Amino acid sequence: QVQLVESGGGLVQAGGSLRLSCAASGRTFSTYAMGWFRQVPGKVREFVAAISWSGGSAYYVDSVKGRFTISRDNAKNTVYLQMNSLKPEDTAVYYCAAEISRYPLIQTSRRDPDYWGQGTQVTVSS
């Protein structure tokens, strides 16, 4: 069982930056692909970014490419989402996710994550 705990959400003005962190329990973190999703009330949860077990491969939804960066520190069992040039439409609850696979498929419709965090609110004001 893997537990994921997000932190770093908050309120920021448009154009600002935030860095989300997701701390994972367990010794298997370094073998899992990790990702971030987000959800706005009344809408389907949306894929944002994913990263392979080593950090060598990363995937992004088109709307965040060039603004968001996913990274991981396997020594700290932590995955990050650096969010720059934030827009009001980035406002959502952001969820950390883990996939029992070295290379992610959660960026496609073929695979759902195996574990979820509890979410952290990000609010971008205009």
Coordinates of N, CA, C and O in Angstrom, one line a residue:
Q1 N 0.8 -1.2 0.0 CA 0.0 0.0 0.0 C 0.9 1.3 0.0 O 1.9 1.3 0.7
V2 N 0.5 2.2 -0.8 CA 1.3 3.5 -0.9 C 0.4 4.6 -0.4 O -0.8 4.7 -0.9
Q3 N 0.9 5.4 0.4 CA 0.1 6.6 0.8 C 0.8 7.9 0.2 O 2.0 8.0 0.3
L4 N 0.0 8.7 -0.3 CA 0.5 10.0 -1.0 C -0.1 11.2 -0.2 O -1.3 11.2 0.0
V5 N 0.8 12.1 0.1 CA 0.3 13.3 0.8 C 0.9 14.6 0.0 O 2.1 14.8 -0.1
E6 N -0.1 15.3 -0.5 CA 0.3 16.5 -1.2 C 0.4 17.7 -0.3 O -0.2 17.8 0.8
S7 N 1.2 18.7 -0.7 CA 1.3 20.0 0.0 C 1.7 21.0 -1.0 O 2.1 20.7 -2.2
G8 N 1.6 22.3 -0.6 CA 2.1 23.4 -1.5 C 1.0 24.2 -2.2 O 1.3 25.1 -2.9
G9 N -0.2 23.7 -2.1 CA -1.3 24.5 -2.7 C -1.5 25.8 -2.0 O -0.9 26.1 -0.9
G10 N -2.3 26.7 -2.6 CA -2.6 28.0 -2.0 C -3.2 28.9 -3.0 O -3.7 28.5 -4.1
L11 N -3.2 30.2 -2.6 CA -3.8 31.2 -3.5 C -2.6 32.0 -4.1 O -1.7 32.5 -3.3
V12 N -2.7 32.3 -5.4 CA -1.7 33.0 -6.1 C -2.3 33.9 -7.1 O -3.4 33.5 -7.7
Q13 N -1.7 35.0 -7.4 CA -2.2 35.8 -8.5 C -1.8 35.3 -9.9 O -0.8 34.6 -10.0
A14 N -2.6 35.6 -10.9 CA -2.2 35.2 -12.2 C -0.8 35.7 -12.6 O -0.4 36.8 -12.3
G15 N -0.1 34.8 -13.3 CA 1.3 35.0 -13.6 C 2.3 34.6 -12.5 O 3.5 34.5 -12.8
G16 N 1.8 34.2 -11.4 CA 2.7 33.7 -10.3 C 3.0 32.3 -10.4 O 2.7 31.6 -11.4
S17 N 3.7 31.8 -9.4 CA 4.2 30.4 -9.4 C 3.9 29.7 -8.1 O 3.7 30.4 -7.0
L18 N 3.7 28.4 -8.1 CA 3.6 27.5 -7.0 C 4.3 26.2 -7.2 O 4.5 25.8 -8.4
R19 N 4.8 25.6 -6.2 CA 5.4 24.3 -6.3 C 4.6 23.3 -5.4 O 4.6 23.5 -4.2
L20 N 4.0 22.3 -6.0 CA 3.4 21.3 -5.3 C 4.4 20.2 -5.0 O 5.2 19.8 -5.8
S21 N 4.2 19.6 -3.8 CA 5.0 18.4 -3.4 C 4.1 17.2 -3.1 O 3.0 17.5 -2.6
C22 N 4.5 16.0 -3.3 CA 3.8 14.8 -3.0 C 4.8 13.9 -2.3 O 5.7 13.4 -3.0
A23 N 4.6 13.6 -1.0 CA 5.4 12.7 -0.3 C 4.8 11.3 -0.3 O 3.6 11.2 0.0
A24 N 5.5 10.3 -0.6 CA 5.0 9.0 -0.7 C 5.6 8.1 0.4 O 6.8 8.2 0.7
S25 N 4.8 7.2 0.9 CA 5.3 6.2 1.8 C 5.8 5.0 1.1 O 5.4 4.8 -0.1
G26 N 6.5 4.1 1.8 CA 6.9 2.9 1.2 C 8.2 2.9 0.4 O 8.7 3.9 0.0
R27 N 8.8 1.7 0.3 CA 10.1 1.5 -0.3 C 10.0 1.3 -1.8 O 11.0 1.2 -2.5
T28 N 8.8 1.3 -2.4 CA 8.7 1.0 -3.8 C 8.5 2.3 -4.6 O 8.3 2.2 -5.8
F29 N 8.6 3.4 -4.0 CA 8.3 4.7 -4.7 C 9.2 4.8 -6.0 O 8.7 5.2 -7.0
S30 N 10.5 4.4 -5.8 CA 11.4 4.6 -6.9 C 11.1 3.8 -8.1 O 11.6 4.0 -9.2
T31 N 10.2 2.8 -8.0 CA 9.9 1.9 -9.1 C 8.5 2.3 -9.7 O 8.1 1.6 -10.7
Y32 N 7.9 3.3 -9.2 CA 6.6 3.7 -9.7 C 6.6 4.9 -10.6 O 7.4 5.8 -10.3
A33 N 5.8 4.9 -11.6 CA 5.5 6.1 -12.4 C 4.6 7.0 -11.5 O 3.8 6.5 -10.7
M34 N 4.8 8.3 -11.6 CA 4.0 9.2 -10.8 C 3.3 10.3 -11.7 O 3.8 10.5 -12.8
G35 N 2.3 10.9 -11.1 CA 1.6 11.9 -11.9 C 0.8 12.8 -11.1 O 0.7 12.7 -9.9
W36 N 0.3 13.9 -11.8 CA -0.5 14.9 -11.2 C -1.8 15.0 -12.0 O -1.7 15.0 -13.3
F37 N -2.9 15.1 -11.4 CA -4.2 15.3 -12.0 C -4.8 16.5 -11.3 O -4.4 17.0 -10.3
R38 N -5.9 17.1 -11.9 CA -6.6 18.2 -11.3 C -8.1 18.1 -11.6 O -8.5 17.5 -12.6
Q39 N -8.9 18.6 -10.7 CA -10.3 18.6 -10.9 C -11.0 19.8 -10.4 O -10.7 20.4 -9.3
V40 N -11.9 20.3 -11.2 CA -12.7 21.4 -10.9 C -14.1 20.9 -10.6 O -14.6 19.9 -11.2
P41 N -14.8 21.5 -9.6 CA -16.1 20.9 -9.2 C -17.1 20.8 -10.4 O -17.1 21.8 -11.2
G42 N -17.7 19.7 -10.6 CA -18.6 19.5 -11.7 C -18.0 19.0 -12.9 O -18.7 18.8 -13.9
K43 N -16.7 18.9 -12.9 CA -16.0 18.4 -14.1 C -15.2 17.1 -13.8 O -14.9 16.8 -12.7
V44 N -14.8 16.4 -14.9 CA -14.1 15.2 -14.8 C -12.6 15.5 -14.4 O -12.1 16.6 -14.8
R45 N -12.0 14.6 -13.6 CA -10.6 14.8 -13.2 C -9.8 14.7 -14.5 O -9.9 13.9 -15.3
E46 N -8.8 15.7 -14.5 CA -8.0 15.8 -15.8 C -6.6 15.5 -15.5 O -6.0 15.9 -14.5
F47 N -5.9 14.8 -16.4 CA -4.5 14.5 -16.3 C -3.8 15.8 -16.6 O -4.1 16.6 -17.4
V48 N -2.7 16.0 -15.8 CA -1.8 17.2 -15.9 C -0.4 16.8 -16.4 O 0.1 17.4 -17.3
A49 N 0.2 15.9 -15.6 CA 1.6 15.6 -15.9 C 1.9 14.2 -15.3 O 1.3 13.8 -14.4
A50 N 2.9 13.5 -15.9 CA 3.4 12.2 -15.4 C 4.9 12.1 -15.7 O 5.4 12.8 -16.6
I51 N 5.5 11.3 -14.9 CA 6.9 11.1 -15.0 C 7.3 9.6 -14.7 O 6.6 9.0 -13.9
S52 N 8.3 9.2 -15.4 CA 8.7 7.8 -15.3 C 9.5 7.6 -14.0 O 9.8 8.5 -13.3
W53 N 9.8 6.3 -13.7 CA 10.4 5.9 -12.4 C 11.7 6.7 -12.2 O 12.1 7.0 -11.1
S54 N 12.5 6.9 -13.3 CA 13.8 7.5 -13.1 C 13.8 9.0 -13.3 O 14.8 9.7 -13.1
G55 N 12.6 9.5 -13.8 CA 12.6 10.9 -14.1 C 13.0 11.2 -15.6 O 13.0 12.3 -16.0
G56 N 13.4 10.2 -16.3 CA 13.9 10.4 -17.7 C 12.8 10.7 -18.7 O 13.2 11.2 -19.8
S57 N 11.6 10.4 -18.4 CA 10.5 10.7 -19.3 C 9.4 11.4 -18.6 O 9.0 11.1 -17.5
A58 N 8.9 12.5 -19.3 CA 7.8 13.2 -18.7 C 6.7 13.5 -19.7 O 7.1 13.6 -20.9
Y59 N 5.5 13.7 -19.3 CA 4.4 13.9 -20.2 C 3.5 15.0 -19.6 O 3.4 15.0 -18.4
Y60 N 2.9 15.8 -20.5 CA 2.1 16.9 -20.0 C 0.8 17.0 -20.9 O 0.9 16.8 -22.1
V61 N -0.2 17.5 -20.3 CA -1.4 17.9 -21.1 C -1.0 19.2 -21.8 O -0.2 20.0 -21.3
D62 N -1.5 19.4 -23.0 CA -1.1 20.5 -23.8 C -1.3 21.9 -23.1 O -0.4 22.8 -23.3
S63 N -2.3 22.0 -22.3 CA -2.6 23.3 -21.7 C -1.5 23.8 -20.7 O -1.5 25.0 -20.4
V64 N -0.6 22.9 -20.3 CA 0.4 23.3 -19.3 C 1.8 23.2 -19.8 O 2.7 23.6 -19.1
K65 N 2.0 22.7 -21.0 CA 3.3 22.6 -21.6 C 4.0 23.9 -21.7 O 3.4 24.9 -22.1
G66 N 5.2 23.9 -21.2 CA 6.0 25.1 -21.2 C 5.8 26.0 -20.0 O 6.6 26.9 -19.7
R67 N 4.8 25.6 -19.1 CA 4.6 26.3 -17.9 C 4.8 25.5 -16.6 O 5.2 26.0 -15.6
F68 N 4.4 24.2 -16.7 CA 4.6 23.3 -15.6 C 5.7 22.3 -15.8 O 6.0 21.9 -17.0
T69 N 6.4 21.9 -14.8 CA 7.4 20.9 -14.8 C 7.3 19.9 -13.7 O 7.2 20.3 -12.5
I70 N 7.2 18.7 -14.1 CA 7.2 17.6 -13.1 C 8.6 17.0 -12.9 O 9.3 16.9 -13.8
S71 N 8.9 16.7 -11.6 CA 10.2 16.2 -11.3 C 10.0 15.3 -10.1 O 9.0 15.3 -9.4
R72 N 11.1 14.5 -9.8 CA 11.0 13.6 -8.6 C 12.4 13.5 -8.0 O 13.4 13.6 -8.7
D73 N 12.4 13.2 -6.7 CA 13.6 12.9 -5.9 C 13.3 11.6 -5.3 O 12.6 11.5 -4.2
N74 N 13.9 10.5 -5.8 CA 13.6 9.2 -5.3 C 14.3 9.0 -3.9 O 13.8 8.2 -3.1
A75 N 15.3 9.7 -3.6 CA 15.9 9.6 -2.3 C 15.0 10.2 -1.2 O 15.1 9.8 -0.1
K76 N 14.1 11.1 -1.6 CA 13.2 11.7 -0.7 C 11.8 11.2 -0.8 O 10.9 11.7 -0.2
N77 N 11.6 10.2 -1.7 CA 10.2 9.7 -2.0 C 9.2 10.8 -2.3 O 8.1 10.8 -1.8
T78 N 9.6 11.7 -3.1 CA 8.8 12.9 -3.3 C 8.8 13.2 -4.8 O 9.8 13.1 -5.5
V79 N 7.6 13.6 -5.3 CA 7.4 14.1 -6.6 C 6.9 15.6 -6.5 O 6.2 15.9 -5.6
Y80 N 7.3 16.4 -7.5 CA 7.0 17.8 -7.5 C 6.3 18.2 -8.7 O 6.4 17.6 -9.8
L81 N 5.6 19.3 -8.6 CA 5.0 19.9 -9.8 C 5.3 21.4 -9.7 O 4.6 22.1 -8.8
Q82 N 6.2 21.9 -10.4 CA 6.5 23.4 -10.5 C 5.6 24.0 -11.5 O 5.5 23.6 -12.7
M83 N 4.8 25.0 -11.0 CA 3.8 25.6 -11.9 C 4.1 27.1 -12.0 O 4.1 27.8 -11.0
N84 N 4.5 27.5 -13.2 CA 4.8 28.9 -13.5 C 3.8 29.5 -14.4 O 3.0 28.8 -15.0
S85 N 3.8 30.8 -14.5 CA 2.8 31.6 -15.3 C 1.4 31.1 -15.1 O 0.7 30.8 -16.1
L86 N 1.0 31.0 -13.9 CA -0.3 30.4 -13.6 C -1.4 31.3 -14.1 O -1.3 32.5 -14.2
K87 N -2.5 30.6 -14.5 CA -3.7 31.3 -15.1 C -4.9 31.0 -14.2 O -4.9 29.9 -13.6
P88 N -5.9 31.8 -14.3 CA -7.1 31.5 -13.5 C -7.7 30.1 -13.9 O -8.3 29.4 -13.0
E89 N -7.6 29.7 -15.1 CA -8.1 28.4 -15.5 C -7.3 27.2 -14.9 O -7.7 26.1 -15.1
D90 N -6.2 27.5 -14.3 CA -5.5 26.4 -13.6 C -6.0 26.2 -12.2 O -5.6 25.2 -11.5
T91 N -7.0 27.0 -11.8 CA -7.6 26.8 -10.5 C -8.3 25.4 -10.4 O -9.1 25.1 -11.3
A92 N -8.0 24.6 -9.4 CA -8.5 23.3 -9.3 C -7.9 22.7 -8.0 O -7.0 23.2 -7.4
V93 N -8.5 21.5 -7.6 CA -7.8 20.6 -6.7 C -6.9 19.7 -7.4 O -7.2 19.1 -8.4
Y94 N -5.6 19.7 -7.0 CA -4.6 19.0 -7.6 C -4.3 17.7 -6.8 O -4.1 17.7 -5.6
Y95 N -4.3 16.6 -7.5 CA -4.1 15.3 -6.9 C -2.8 14.6 -7.4 O -2.6 14.6 -8.6
C96 N -2.1 14.1 -6.5 CA -0.9 13.2 -6.8 C -1.4 11.8 -7.1 O -2.4 11.4 -6.4
A97 N -0.7 11.1 -8.0 CA -1.2 9.8 -8.3 C 0.1 8.9 -8.5 O 1.1 9.4 -9.0
A98 N -0.1 7.6 -8.2 CA 1.0 6.7 -8.5 C 0.5 5.5 -9.3 O -0.7 5.1 -9.2
E99 N 1.3 5.1 -10.2 CA 1.0 4.0 -11.1 C 2.1 2.9 -10.9 O 3.3 3.1 -10.9
I100 N 1.6 1.6 -10.7 CA 2.5 0.5 -10.5 C 3.1 0.1 -11.8 O 2.7 -0.9 -12.4
S101 N 4.0 0.9 -12.3 CA 4.7 0.7 -13.6 C 5.9 1.6 -13.6 O 5.8 2.7 -13.1
R102 N 6.9 1.2 -14.3 CA 8.1 2.1 -14.4 C 7.8 3.3 -15.3 O 8.3 4.4 -15.2
Y103 N 7.1 3.0 -16.4 CA 6.7 4.0 -17.4 C 5.2 4.2 -17.4 O 4.5 3.3 -17.4
P104 N 4.8 5.5 -17.3 CA 3.4 5.8 -17.1 C 2.5 5.5 -18.3 O 2.9 5.7 -19.5
L105 N 1.3 5.1 -18.0 CA 0.2 5.1 -19.0 C -0.9 5.9 -18.6 O -1.9 6.1 -19.3
I106 N -0.8 6.6 -17.4 CA -1.9 7.3 -16.9 C -2.2 8.6 -17.7 O -3.2 9.2 -17.5
Q107 N -1.3 9.0 -18.6 CA -1.5 10.1 -19.4 C -2.4 9.7 -20.6 O -2.8 10.6 -21.4
T108 N -2.7 8.5 -20.7 CA -3.6 8.0 -21.8 C -4.9 7.5 -21.1 O -5.1 7.5 -19.9
S109 N -5.9 7.2 -21.9 CA -7.1 6.7 -21.4 C -7.1 5.2 -21.0 O -8.1 4.6 -20.6
R110 N -5.9 4.6 -21.2 CA -5.8 3.1 -21.1 C -5.5 2.7 -19.6 O -5.6 1.5 -19.4
R111 N -5.2 3.6 -18.8 CA -4.8 3.2 -17.4 C -5.2 4.3 -16.4 O -5.0 5.5 -16.7
D112 N -5.8 3.8 -15.3 CA -6.1 4.7 -14.2 C -4.9 4.5 -13.2 O -4.4 3.4 -13.1
P113 N -4.7 5.6 -12.4 CA -3.7 5.4 -11.3 C -4.1 4.3 -10.3 O -5.3 4.0 -10.1
D114 N -3.1 3.7 -9.6 CA -3.3 2.7 -8.6 C -3.5 3.4 -7.2 O -4.2 2.8 -6.4
Y115 N -2.9 4.5 -7.0 CA -3.1 5.2 -5.8 C -3.3 6.7 -6.0 O -2.7 7.3 -7.0
W116 N -4.0 7.3 -5.1 CA -4.3 8.7 -5.1 C -4.0 9.4 -3.8 O -4.1 8.8 -2.7
G117 N -3.6 10.7 -3.9 CA -3.5 11.5 -2.7 C -4.8 12.1 -2.4 O -5.8 11.9 -3.1
Q118 N -4.9 12.9 -1.3 CA -6.1 13.5 -0.9 C -6.4 14.8 -1.6 O -7.5 15.3 -1.5
G119 N -5.4 15.4 -2.3 CA -5.7 16.6 -3.0 C -5.2 17.9 -2.3 O -5.3 17.9 -1.0
T120 N -4.8 18.9 -3.0 CA -4.5 20.2 -2.5 C -5.1 21.3 -3.4 O -5.0 21.1 -4.6
Q121 N -5.7 22.3 -2.8 CA -6.4 23.3 -3.6 C -5.4 24.3 -4.1 O -4.5 24.8 -3.4
V122 N -5.5 24.6 -5.4 CA -4.7 25.7 -6.0 C -5.8 26.7 -6.6 O -6.6 26.3 -7.4
T123 N -5.6 28.0 -6.2 CA -6.5 29.0 -6.6 C -5.7 30.1 -7.2 O -4.8 30.7 -6.6
V124 N -6.0 30.5 -8.5 CA -5.3 31.5 -9.2 C -6.3 32.7 -9.4 O -7.3 32.5 -10.1
S125 N -6.0 33.8 -8.8 CA -6.9 35.0 -9.0 C -6.4 35.8 -10.2 O -5.3 35.9 -10.5
S126 N -7.4 36.4 -10.8 CA -7.1 37.3 -12.0 C -6.9 38.7 -11.6 O -7.0 39.1 -10.4

